[in-house]
Structures are given as C-alpha cells and as structure tokens.
GROMACS .gro file of C-alpha atoms in nm:
model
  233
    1UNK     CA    1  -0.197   0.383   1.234
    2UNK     CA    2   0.157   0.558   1.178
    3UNK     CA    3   0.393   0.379   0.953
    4UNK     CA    4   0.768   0.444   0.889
    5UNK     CA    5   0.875   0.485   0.570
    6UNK     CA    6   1.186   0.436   0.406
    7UNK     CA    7   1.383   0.495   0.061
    8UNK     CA    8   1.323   0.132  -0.038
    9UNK     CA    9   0.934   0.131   0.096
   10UNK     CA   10   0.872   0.457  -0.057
   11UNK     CA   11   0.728   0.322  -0.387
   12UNK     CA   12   0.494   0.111  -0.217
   13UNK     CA   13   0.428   0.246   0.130
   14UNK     CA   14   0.353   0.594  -0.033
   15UNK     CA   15   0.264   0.607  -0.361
   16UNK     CA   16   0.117   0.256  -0.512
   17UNK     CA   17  -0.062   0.319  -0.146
   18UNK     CA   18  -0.210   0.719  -0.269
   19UNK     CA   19  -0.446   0.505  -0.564
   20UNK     CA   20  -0.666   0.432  -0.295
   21UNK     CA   21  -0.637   0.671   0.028
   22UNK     CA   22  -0.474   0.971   0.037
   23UNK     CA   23  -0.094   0.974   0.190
   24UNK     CA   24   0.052   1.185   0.437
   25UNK     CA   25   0.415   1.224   0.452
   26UNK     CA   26   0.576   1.344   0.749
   27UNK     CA   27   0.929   1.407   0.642
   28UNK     CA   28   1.148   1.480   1.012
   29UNK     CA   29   1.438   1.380   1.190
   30UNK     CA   30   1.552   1.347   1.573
   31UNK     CA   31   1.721   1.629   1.580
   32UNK     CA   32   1.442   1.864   1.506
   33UNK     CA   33   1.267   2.009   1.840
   34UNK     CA   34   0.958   2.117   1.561
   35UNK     CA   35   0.950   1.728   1.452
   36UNK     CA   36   0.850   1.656   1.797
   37UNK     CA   37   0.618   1.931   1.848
   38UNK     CA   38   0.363   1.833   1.528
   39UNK     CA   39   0.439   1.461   1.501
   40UNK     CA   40   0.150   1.376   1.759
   41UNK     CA   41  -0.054   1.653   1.671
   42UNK     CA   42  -0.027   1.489   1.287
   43UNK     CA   43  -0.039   1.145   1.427
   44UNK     CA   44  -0.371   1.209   1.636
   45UNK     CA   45  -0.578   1.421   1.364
   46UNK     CA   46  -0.486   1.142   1.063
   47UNK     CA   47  -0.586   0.849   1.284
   48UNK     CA   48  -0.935   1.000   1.303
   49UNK     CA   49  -0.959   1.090   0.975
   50UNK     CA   50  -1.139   0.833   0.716
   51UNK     CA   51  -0.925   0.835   0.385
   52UNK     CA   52  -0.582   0.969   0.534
   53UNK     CA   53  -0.316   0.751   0.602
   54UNK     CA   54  -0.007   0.850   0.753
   55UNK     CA   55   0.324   0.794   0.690
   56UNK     CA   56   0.643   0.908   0.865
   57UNK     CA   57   0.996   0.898   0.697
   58UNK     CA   58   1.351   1.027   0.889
   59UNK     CA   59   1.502   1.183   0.638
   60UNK     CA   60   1.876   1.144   0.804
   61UNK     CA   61   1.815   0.753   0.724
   62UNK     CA   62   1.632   0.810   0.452
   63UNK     CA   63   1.808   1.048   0.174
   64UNK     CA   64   1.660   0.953  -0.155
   65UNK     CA   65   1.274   1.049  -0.013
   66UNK     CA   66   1.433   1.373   0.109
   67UNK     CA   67   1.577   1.462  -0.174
   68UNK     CA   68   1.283   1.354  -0.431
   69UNK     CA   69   1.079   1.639  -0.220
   70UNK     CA   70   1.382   1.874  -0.198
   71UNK     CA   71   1.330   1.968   0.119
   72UNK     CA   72   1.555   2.257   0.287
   73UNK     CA   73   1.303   2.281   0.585
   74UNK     CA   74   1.199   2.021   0.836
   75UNK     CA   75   0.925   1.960   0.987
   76UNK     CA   76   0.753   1.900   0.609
   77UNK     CA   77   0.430   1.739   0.542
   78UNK     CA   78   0.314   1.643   0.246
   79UNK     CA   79  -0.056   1.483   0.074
   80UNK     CA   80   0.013   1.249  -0.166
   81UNK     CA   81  -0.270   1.159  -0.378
   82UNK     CA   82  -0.305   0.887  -0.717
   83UNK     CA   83   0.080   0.915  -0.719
   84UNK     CA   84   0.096   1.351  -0.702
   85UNK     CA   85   0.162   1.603  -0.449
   86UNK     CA   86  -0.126   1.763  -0.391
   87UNK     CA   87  -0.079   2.005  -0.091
   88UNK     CA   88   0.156   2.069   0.161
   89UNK     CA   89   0.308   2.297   0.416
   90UNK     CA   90   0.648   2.327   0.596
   91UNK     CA   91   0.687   2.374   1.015
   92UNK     CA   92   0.495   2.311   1.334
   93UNK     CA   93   0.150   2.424   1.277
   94UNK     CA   94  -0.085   2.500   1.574
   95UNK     CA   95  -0.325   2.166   1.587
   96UNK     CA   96  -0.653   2.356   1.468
   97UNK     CA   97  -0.455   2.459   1.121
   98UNK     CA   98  -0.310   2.109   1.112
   99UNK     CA   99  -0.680   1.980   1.160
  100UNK     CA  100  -0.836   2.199   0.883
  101UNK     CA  101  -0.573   2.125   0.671
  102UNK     CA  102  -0.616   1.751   0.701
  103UNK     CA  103  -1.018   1.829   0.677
  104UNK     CA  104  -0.996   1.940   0.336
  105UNK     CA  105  -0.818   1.607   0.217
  106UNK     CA  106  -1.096   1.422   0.339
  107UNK     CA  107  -1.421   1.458   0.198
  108UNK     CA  108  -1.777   1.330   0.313
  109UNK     CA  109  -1.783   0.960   0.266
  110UNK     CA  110  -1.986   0.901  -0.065
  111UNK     CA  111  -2.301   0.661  -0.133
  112UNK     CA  112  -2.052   0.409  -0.273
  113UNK     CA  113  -1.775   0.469   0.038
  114UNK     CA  114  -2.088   0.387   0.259
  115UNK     CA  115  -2.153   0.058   0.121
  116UNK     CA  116  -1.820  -0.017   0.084
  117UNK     CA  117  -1.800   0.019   0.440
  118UNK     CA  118  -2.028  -0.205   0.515
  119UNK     CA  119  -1.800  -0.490   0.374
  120UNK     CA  120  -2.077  -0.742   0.255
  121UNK     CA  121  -2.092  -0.880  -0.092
  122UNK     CA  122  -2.433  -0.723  -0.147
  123UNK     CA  123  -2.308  -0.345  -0.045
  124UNK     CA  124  -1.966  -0.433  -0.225
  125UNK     CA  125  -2.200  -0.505  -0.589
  126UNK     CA  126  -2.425  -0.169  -0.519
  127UNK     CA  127  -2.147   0.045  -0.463
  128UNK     CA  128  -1.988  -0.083  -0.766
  129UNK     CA  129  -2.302  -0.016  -0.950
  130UNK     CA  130  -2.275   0.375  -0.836
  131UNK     CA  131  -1.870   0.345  -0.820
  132UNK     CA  132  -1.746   0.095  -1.109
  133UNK     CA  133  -1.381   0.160  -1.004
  134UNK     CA  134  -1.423   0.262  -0.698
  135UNK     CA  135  -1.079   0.121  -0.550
  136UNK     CA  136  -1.195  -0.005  -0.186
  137UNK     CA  137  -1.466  -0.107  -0.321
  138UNK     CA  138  -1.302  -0.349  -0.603
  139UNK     CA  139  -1.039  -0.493  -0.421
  140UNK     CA  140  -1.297  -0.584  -0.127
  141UNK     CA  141  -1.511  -0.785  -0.335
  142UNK     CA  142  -1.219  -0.900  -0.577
  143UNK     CA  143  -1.100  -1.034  -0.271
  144UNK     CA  144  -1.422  -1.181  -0.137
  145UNK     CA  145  -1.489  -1.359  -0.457
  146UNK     CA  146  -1.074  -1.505  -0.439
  147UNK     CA  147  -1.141  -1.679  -0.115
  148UNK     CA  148  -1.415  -1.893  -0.242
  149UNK     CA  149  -1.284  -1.972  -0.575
  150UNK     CA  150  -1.460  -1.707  -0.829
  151UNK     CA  151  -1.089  -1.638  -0.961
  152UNK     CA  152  -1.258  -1.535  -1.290
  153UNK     CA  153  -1.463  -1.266  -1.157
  154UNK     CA  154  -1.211  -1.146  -0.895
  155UNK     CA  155  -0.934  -1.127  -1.179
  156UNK     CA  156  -1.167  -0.898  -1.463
  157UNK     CA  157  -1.285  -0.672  -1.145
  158UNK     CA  158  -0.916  -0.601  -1.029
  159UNK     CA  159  -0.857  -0.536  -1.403
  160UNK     CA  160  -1.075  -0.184  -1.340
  161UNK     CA  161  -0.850  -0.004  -1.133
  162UNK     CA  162  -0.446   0.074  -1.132
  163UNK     CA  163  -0.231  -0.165  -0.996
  164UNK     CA  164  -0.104  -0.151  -0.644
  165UNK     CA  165   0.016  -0.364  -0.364
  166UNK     CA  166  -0.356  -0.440  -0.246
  167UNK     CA  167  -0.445  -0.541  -0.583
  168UNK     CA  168  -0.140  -0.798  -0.695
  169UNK     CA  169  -0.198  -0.933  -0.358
  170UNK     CA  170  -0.525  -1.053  -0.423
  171UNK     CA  171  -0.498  -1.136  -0.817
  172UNK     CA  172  -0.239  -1.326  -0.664
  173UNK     CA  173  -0.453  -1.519  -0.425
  174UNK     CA  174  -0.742  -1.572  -0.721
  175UNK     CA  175  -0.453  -1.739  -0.888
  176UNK     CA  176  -0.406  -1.941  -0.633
  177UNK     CA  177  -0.752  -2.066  -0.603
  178UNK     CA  178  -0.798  -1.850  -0.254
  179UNK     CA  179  -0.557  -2.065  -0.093
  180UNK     CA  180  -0.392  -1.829   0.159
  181UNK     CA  181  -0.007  -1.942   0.166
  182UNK     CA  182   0.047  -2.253   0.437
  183UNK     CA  183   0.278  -2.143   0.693
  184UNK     CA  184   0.393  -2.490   0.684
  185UNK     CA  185   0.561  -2.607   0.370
  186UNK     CA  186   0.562  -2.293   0.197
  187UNK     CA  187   0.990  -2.264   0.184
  188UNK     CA  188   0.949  -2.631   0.035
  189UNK     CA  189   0.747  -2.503  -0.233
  190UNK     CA  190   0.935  -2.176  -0.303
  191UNK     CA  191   1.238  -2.403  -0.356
  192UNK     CA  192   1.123  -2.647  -0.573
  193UNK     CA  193   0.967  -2.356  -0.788
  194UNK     CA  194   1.307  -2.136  -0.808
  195UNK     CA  195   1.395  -2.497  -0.992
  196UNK     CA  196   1.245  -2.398  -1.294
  197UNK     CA  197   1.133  -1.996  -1.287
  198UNK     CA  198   1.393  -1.962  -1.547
  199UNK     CA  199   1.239  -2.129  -1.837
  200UNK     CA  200   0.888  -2.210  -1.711
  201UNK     CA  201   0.634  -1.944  -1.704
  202UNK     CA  202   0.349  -2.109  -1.529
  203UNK     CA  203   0.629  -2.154  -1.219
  204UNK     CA  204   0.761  -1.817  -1.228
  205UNK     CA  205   0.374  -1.695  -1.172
  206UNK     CA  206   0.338  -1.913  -0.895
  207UNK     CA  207   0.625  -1.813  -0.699
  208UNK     CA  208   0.543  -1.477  -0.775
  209UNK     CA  209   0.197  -1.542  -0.651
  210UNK     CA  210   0.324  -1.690  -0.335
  211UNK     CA  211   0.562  -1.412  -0.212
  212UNK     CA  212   0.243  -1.193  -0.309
  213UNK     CA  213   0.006  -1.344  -0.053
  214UNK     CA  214   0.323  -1.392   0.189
  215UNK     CA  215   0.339  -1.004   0.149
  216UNK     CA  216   0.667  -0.786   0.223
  217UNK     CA  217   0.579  -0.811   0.624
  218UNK     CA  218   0.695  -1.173   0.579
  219UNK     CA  219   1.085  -1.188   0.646
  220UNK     CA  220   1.093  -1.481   0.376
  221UNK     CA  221   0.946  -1.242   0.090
  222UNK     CA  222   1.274  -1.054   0.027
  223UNK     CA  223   1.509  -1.340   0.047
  224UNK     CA  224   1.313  -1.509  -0.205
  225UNK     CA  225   1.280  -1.250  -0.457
  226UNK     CA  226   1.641  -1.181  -0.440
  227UNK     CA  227   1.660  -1.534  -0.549
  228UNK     CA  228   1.471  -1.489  -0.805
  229UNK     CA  229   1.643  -1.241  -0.943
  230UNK     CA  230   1.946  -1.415  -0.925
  231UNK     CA  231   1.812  -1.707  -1.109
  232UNK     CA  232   1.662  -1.504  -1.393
  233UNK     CA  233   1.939  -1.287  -1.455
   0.00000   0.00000   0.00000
C-alpha cells in the first residue's frame, strides 16, 4: 500500500515509520512526464516486497520534504532506514534496475521475522528469544498482552525498542487497560479531561492515551490536541 506524504506527516509517516520497515520516498510532482513513468513501476515492485513500505510526497504541495532532501531533479527516490538515508537514485529507471534496487533493501526474512509472522503469542516469545528487540516482533506481542490486561508486561517490552507511532499507540492502550477507545462517548470524555490537563498529570496521560488509540486517521485527534495545547500553554 502507497501512502501520501506530506510536510506535516513527514515525521511520522517516514521516519518514526523507518525504526521498523524500511521507507521509500517517492519525491514527484504532476507536472513531471518521468513521475508518471516510474510511479507504478515503484508502486508495483514495493507492494511485493516484505520490509518496504512506500511512501509518495508531491513536492509542489509539499516544500519543506523537498527541500530537507535538496532535490534539483525529479523523479527522486529515496530508502529511508532507522531515521537515515541509506540509498537512492534520481530519474525513471527501467523496472528490472528499479526491482534490483528495491531487492537489496530487503533481505531474506530471518528466524525471528518468520515467527513473527506467524502472529501467535508462542512465535511472538521465540522470536524474541532469538530477536530481543526485534521491532515487529515487540510491538506484536506488547500489543497482544495490552488487549487482555498484562499492561505490565506490554509496557517493560515496548521499553526495548525506540519510540514510534506503533509503539505510543499501544503503551497507550496498556494504559488504558486494553480498552480500545468507545466510539460512543469518547468526545464526552476528551472534554471533561481537557478540564483539568493543566494541573493534573494522571488526566493529561489519559487524554493523551486516548487520542493515541484514536490515532491521527481519526478527524477528532487533531482538534483535540490543538486543544490541548491551547490549554497548557
């Protein structure tokens, strides 16, 4: 799956995401006849590759992610990996080089990526035996443990690995007991909350914890935060 990027998703969508998978950016715009030429040549190869996510960003919307790559050259395509650049090329490549390129940021699943896959909590525990902080891996079984209440055990795995979106969404929900947010009653709570964020720090967690598990998808998330803000500062 393809997903746009922009100068205020950048952080997130591309480089809290590069902990765990590496990140291709496609930086184009719909001007460029190239853009449209490797975009589903990109888009194909990535969606079969394990461990390569793509991202796309137009950089005539998007300035700020243009400019951090300096790019003078469009189509560009960059792998973004733990939070660095880690190869890259510039134009329309034929689809075989665009394939071998994309080969060599993927290599053979692992022992632990294996079990991992296999999404039980007994394959979760043996990778993490082989893997300790093996990112997947953790946040699967961090998140496993949430849902039925081991918030203990979920919190001191998550505590293994670098923060990112995936894992302050489910410390978040461990917090919460492994309550997933109510769609009904949720705004109620949020508002009662904002109430006392300022000087209570239990509250301020817990409307934190709820926009986490809302996540950024929910149109709610950002109107909330900004309220936040506005009541803390």
């Amino acid at each position: 799956m393809t997903t746009d990027v922009t100068d205020a998703t950048f952080e997130t969508a591309v480089l809290g995401r590069s902990t765990e998978a590496t990140v291709v950016i496609d930086l184009w715009a719909p001007w460029c006849g190239p853009c449209r030429t490797l975009g589903p040549i990109i888009e194909k190869i990535v969606d079969a590759t394990d461990n390569v996510e793509l991202v796309k960003v137009n950089i005539d919307e998007n300035p700020g992610v243009a400019n951090a790559f300096r790019v003078q050259s469009i189509p560009a395509v960059f792998a973004i990996k733990d939070k660095q650049v880690v190869d890259g090329f510039i134009g329309a490549l034929p689809e075989a080089q665009v394939r071998a390129w994309v080969d060599k940021l993927a290599p053979a699943p692992s022992e632990a990526d294996q079990l991992v896959a296999a999404g039980d909590e007994a394959s979760l525990r043996a990778a993490l035996e082989i893997e300790p902080g093996h990112p997947a891996g953790v946040v699967a079984l961090a998140e496993l443990l949430a849902e039925r209440g081991d918030s203990e055990e979920a919190l001191a795995l998550l505590a293994r690995i670098p923060e990112s979106a995936d894992t302050r969404r489910v410390a978040a929900l461990a917090r919460m007991g492994g309550e997933a947010t109510p769609d009904d009653g949720v705004e109620a709570k949020l508002d009662a909350l904002l109430d006392r964020v300022k000087d209570d720090e239990v509250a301020r967690q817990e409307y934190l914890d709820l926009l986490e598990v809302m996540g950024a998808d929910d149109p709610r998330t950002a109107s909330y935060r900004r309220l936040l803000t506005s009541r803390l500062f």
